[in-house]
Coordinates of C-alpha atoms in Angstrom, one line a residue:
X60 CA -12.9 8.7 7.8
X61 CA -10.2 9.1 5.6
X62 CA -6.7 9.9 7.3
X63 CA -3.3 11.4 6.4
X64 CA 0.5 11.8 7.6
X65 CA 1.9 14.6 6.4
X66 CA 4.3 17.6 6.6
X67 CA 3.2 21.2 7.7
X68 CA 5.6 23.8 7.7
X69 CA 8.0 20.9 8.2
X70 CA 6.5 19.8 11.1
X71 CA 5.0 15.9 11.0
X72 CA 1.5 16.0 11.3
X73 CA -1.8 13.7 11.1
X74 CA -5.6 14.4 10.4
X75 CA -8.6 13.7 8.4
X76 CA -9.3 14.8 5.0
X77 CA -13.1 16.2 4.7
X78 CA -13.8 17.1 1.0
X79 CA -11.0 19.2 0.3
X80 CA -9.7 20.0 3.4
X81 CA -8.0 18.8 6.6
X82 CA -8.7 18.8 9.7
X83 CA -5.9 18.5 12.2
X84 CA -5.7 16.0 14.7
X85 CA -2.1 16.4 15.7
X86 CA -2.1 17.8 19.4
X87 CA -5.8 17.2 19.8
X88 CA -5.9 13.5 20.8
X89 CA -4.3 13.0 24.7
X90 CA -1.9 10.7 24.2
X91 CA -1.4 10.3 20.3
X92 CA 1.4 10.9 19.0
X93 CA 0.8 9.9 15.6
X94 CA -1.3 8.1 12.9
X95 CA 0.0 4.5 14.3
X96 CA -1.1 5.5 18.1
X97 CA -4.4 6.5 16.6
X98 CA -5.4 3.7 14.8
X99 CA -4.8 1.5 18.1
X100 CA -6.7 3.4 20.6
X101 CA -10.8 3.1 19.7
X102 CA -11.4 5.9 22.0
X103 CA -9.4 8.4 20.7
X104 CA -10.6 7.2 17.0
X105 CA -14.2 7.9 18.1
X106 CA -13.2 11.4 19.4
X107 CA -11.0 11.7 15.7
X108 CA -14.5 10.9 14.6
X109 CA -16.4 13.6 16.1
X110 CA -13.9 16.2 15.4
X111 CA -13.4 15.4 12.1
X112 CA -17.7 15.9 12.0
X113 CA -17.9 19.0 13.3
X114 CA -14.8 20.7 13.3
X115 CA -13.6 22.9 10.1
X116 CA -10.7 22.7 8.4
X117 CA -7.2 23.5 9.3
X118 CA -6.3 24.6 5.7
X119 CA -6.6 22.9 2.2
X120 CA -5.5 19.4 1.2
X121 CA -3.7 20.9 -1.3
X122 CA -1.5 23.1 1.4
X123 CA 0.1 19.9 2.7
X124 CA 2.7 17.6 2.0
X125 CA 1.7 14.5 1.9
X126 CA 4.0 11.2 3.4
X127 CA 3.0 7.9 3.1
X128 CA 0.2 7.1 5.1
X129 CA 1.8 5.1 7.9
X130 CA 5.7 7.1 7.3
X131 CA 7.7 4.9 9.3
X132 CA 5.7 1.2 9.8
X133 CA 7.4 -1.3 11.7
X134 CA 7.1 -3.8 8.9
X135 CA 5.9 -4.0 5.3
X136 CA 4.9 -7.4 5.0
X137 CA 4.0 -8.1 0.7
X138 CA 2.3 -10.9 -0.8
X139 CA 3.3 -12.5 -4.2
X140 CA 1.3 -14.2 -7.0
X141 CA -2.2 -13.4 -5.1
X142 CA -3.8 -13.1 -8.1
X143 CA -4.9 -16.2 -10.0
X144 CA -4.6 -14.4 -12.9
X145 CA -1.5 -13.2 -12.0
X146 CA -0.1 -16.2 -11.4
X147 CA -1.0 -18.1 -14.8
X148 CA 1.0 -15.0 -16.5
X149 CA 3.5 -15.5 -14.1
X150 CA 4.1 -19.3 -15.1
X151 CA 3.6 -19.9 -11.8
X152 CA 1.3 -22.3 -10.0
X153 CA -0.8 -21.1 -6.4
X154 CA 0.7 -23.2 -3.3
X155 CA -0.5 -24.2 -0.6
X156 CA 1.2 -21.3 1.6
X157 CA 1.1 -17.5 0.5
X158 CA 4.3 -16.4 -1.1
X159 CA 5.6 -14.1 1.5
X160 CA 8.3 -11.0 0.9
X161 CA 9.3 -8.1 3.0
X162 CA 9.8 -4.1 2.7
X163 CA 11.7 -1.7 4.4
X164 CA 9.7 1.2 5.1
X165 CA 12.8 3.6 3.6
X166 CA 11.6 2.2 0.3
X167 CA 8.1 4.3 0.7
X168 CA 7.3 7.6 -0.4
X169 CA 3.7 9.3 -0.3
X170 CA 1.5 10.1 -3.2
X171 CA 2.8 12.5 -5.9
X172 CA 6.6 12.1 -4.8
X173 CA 8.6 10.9 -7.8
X174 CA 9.2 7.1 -8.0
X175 CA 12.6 6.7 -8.7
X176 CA 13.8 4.7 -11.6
X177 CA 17.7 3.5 -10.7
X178 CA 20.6 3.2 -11.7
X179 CA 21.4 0.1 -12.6
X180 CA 18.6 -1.5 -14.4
X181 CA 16.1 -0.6 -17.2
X182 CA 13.6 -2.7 -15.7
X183 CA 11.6 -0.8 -13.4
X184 CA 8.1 -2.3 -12.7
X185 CA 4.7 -1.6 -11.9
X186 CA 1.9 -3.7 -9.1
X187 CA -1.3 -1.9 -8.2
X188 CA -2.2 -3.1 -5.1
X189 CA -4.4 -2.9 -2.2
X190 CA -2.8 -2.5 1.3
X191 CA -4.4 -3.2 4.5
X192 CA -3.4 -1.3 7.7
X193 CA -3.4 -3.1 11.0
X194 CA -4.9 -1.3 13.9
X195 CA -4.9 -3.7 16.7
X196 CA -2.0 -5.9 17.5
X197 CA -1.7 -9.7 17.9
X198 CA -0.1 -13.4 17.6
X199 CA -1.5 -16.6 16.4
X200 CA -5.1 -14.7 15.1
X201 CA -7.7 -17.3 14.4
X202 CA -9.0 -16.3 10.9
X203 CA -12.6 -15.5 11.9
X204 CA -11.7 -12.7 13.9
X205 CA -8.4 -11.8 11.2
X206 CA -10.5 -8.1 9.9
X207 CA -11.1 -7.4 14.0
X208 CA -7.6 -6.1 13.4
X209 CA -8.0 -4.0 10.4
X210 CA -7.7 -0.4 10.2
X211 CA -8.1 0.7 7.0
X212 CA -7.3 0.2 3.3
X213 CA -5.0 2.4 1.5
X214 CA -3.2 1.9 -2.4
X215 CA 0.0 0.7 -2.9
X216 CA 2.6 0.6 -5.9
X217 CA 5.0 -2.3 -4.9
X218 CA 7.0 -1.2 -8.1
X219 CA 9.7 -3.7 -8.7
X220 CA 13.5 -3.8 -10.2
X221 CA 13.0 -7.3 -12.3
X222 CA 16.2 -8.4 -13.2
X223 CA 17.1 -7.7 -9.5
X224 CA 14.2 -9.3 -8.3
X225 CA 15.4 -12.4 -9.7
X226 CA 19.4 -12.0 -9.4
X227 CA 18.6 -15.1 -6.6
X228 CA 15.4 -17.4 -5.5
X229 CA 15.0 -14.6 -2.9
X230 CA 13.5 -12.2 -4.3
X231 CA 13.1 -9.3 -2.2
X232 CA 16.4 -7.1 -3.1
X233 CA 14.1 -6.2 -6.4
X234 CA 11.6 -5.1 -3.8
X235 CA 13.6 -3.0 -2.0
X236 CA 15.2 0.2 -4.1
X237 CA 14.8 3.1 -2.3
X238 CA 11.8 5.5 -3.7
X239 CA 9.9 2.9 -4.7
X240 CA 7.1 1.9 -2.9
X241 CA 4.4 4.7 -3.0
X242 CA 1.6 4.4 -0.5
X243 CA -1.1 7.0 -0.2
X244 CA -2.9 9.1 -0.3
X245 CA -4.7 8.6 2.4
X246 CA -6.3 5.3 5.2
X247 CA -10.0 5.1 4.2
X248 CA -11.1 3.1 8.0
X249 CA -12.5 -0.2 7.5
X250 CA -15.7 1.0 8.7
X251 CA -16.6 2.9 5.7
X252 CA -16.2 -0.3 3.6
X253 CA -18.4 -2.8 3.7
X254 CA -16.9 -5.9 1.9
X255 CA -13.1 -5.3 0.8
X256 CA -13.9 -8.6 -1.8
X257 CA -16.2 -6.1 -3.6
X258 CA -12.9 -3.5 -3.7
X259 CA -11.5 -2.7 -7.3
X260 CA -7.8 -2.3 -8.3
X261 CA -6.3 -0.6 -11.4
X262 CA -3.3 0.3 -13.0
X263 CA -2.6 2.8 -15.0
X264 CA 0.4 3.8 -17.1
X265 CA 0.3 7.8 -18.0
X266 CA -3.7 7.4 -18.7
X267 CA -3.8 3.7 -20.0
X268 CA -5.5 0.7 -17.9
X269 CA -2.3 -2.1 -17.6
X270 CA -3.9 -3.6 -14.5
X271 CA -7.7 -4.8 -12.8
X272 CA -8.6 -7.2 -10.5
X273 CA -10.7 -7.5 -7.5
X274 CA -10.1 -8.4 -4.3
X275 CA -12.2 -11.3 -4.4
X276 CA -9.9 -12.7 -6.7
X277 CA -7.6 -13.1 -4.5
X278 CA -5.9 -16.9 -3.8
X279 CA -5.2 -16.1 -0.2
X280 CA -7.8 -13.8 1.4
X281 CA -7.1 -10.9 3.8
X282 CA -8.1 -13.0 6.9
X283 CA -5.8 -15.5 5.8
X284 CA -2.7 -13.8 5.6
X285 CA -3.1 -11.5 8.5
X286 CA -3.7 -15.3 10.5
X287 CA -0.6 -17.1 8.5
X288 CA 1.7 -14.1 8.9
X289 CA 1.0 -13.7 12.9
X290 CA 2.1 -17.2 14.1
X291 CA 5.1 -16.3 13.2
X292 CA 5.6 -12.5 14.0
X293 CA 2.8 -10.4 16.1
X294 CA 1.0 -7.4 13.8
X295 CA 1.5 -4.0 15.2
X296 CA -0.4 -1.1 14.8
X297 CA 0.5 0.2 11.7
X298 CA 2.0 -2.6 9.9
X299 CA 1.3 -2.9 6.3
X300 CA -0.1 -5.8 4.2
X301 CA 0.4 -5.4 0.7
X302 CA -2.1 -8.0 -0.5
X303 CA -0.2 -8.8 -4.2
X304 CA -0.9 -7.5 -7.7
X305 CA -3.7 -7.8 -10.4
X306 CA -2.3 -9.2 -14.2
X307 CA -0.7 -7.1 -16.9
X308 CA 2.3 -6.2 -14.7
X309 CA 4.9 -4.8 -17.7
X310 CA 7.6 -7.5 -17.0
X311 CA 5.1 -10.3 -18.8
X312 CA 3.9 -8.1 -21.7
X313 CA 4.6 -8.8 -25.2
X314 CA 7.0 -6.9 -25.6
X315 CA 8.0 -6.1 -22.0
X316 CA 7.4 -2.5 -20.7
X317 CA 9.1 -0.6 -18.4
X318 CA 8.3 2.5 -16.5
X319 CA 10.7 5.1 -17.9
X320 CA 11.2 9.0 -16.5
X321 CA 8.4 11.2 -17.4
X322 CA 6.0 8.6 -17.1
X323 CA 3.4 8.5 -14.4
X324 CA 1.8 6.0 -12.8
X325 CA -1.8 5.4 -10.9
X326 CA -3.1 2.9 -8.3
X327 CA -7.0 3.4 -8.4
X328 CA -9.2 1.7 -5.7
X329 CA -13.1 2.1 -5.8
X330 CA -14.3 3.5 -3.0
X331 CA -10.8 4.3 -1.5
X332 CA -9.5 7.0 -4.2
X333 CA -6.4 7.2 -6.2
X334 CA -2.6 6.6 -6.0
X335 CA -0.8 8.9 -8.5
X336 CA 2.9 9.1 -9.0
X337 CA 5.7 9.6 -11.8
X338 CA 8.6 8.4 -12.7
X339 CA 12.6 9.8 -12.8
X340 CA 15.6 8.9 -13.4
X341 CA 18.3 8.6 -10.3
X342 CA 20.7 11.1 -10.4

């Protein structure tokens, strides 16, 4: 299935997204409330299943407003220098622990909401990413049963304010400008993919590959991090693991380049779909 969070006549809604339609869920499901409360109970996911089957659409895709998938997670937990090749045009070498950074879910918006370049710096960033969504809950996960927990897969811009990301050793204030982590469009379930190493990420700049890598590339792998990160604080249902960022990020081109406003910017995941956003200026 592929599900959504979204606005309808202002109201916050959830449902599935069935070519180019949706099919409400919101009110339909005793008991769930939202997106989050889905993805944790397997008996209303079946009958999400089944409606989303049968049932025609509510109204277009195009007649909603989308919010980020998960609109208010109880953490964003983000992983840097994932990447091999990342990391070598990073300068940087891979430890022997995942380099671990947080988000606050104000900084999200959904797909096609304007990114917002600030303020104070002229060094706004790009990351194509793929996030995973947690559906089940737990502590101290023993990585062999680390995807029992997964969701879903979604895209994920973790776009980044450079010279803020590196005013200190911690890095995460760079992470955190509002408007600028865009997640969407939708939460393809984990059942419709069969082996997230085979998954593909791009990046494009207004048309242009910058980014590709694939998740088998990856330094720490997805049952890794969802293990390391639960020993020290229990996943949720709904949490969010951004899993880290391809090569050919802007900051580390020759010359550097920034995302500006009027650009736009794309997060493309085979067999998941595509992140699209662009870019203005604060006011």
């Amino acid at each position: 299935m592929k599900l959504i969070s979204y606005r309808r006549a202002g109201k916050p809604c959830f449902g599935a997204v069935v070519d180019d339609g949706v099919v409400e869920l919101s009110g339909r499901l005793d008991g769930v409330a939202d997106l989050a409360a889905l993805l944790a109970d397997d008996a209303a996911l079946a009958q999400a299943r089944a409606l989303a089957a049968r049932a025609e659409a509510s109204y277009s895709l195009a007649s909603v407003q989308l919010e980020p998938v998960i609109p208010k997670p109880g953490k964003v937990v983000c992983v840097g220098i994932n990447y091999v090749e990342h990391a070598h045009e990073a300068g940087r070498k891979i430890g022997a622990h995942p380099v671990i950074f947080q988000r606050y879910h104000e900084t999200l918006i959904a797909a096609g909401a304007p990114l917002l370049r600030p303020k104070v710096s002229e060094q706004f960033d790009f990351e194509a990413e793929l996030a995973v969504v947690i559906g089940k809950g737990g502590a101290h996960i023993d990585p062999a049963d680390a995807m029992d927990h997964v969701a879903g897969y979604t895209c994920f811009n973790d776009a980044s304010v450079r010279d803020w990301q590196f005013h200190t050793h911690q890095y995460g204030m760079g992470k955190n400008f509002q408007a600028t982590g865009a997640l969407g469009p939708w939460l393809v379930t984990a059942d419709e993919i069969a082996d997230y190493r085979a998954l593909r990420v791009t990046g494009l700049l207004n048309g242009e590959q910058m980014q590709q890598g694939e998740l088998s590339e990856l330094a720490f792998d997805i049952p890794t991090l969802i293990s390391y990160i639960s020993k020290a604080l229990p996943w949720n249902p709904g949490d969010i693991l951004a899993t880290g960022t391809p090569s050919g990020i802007g900051f580390k081109r020759t010359p550097p380049l920034f995302l500006k406003a009027g650009d736009r910017f794309e997060v493309t995941i085979s067999q998941i779909g595509t992140l699209s956003n662009p870019v203005i200026d604060e006011a």
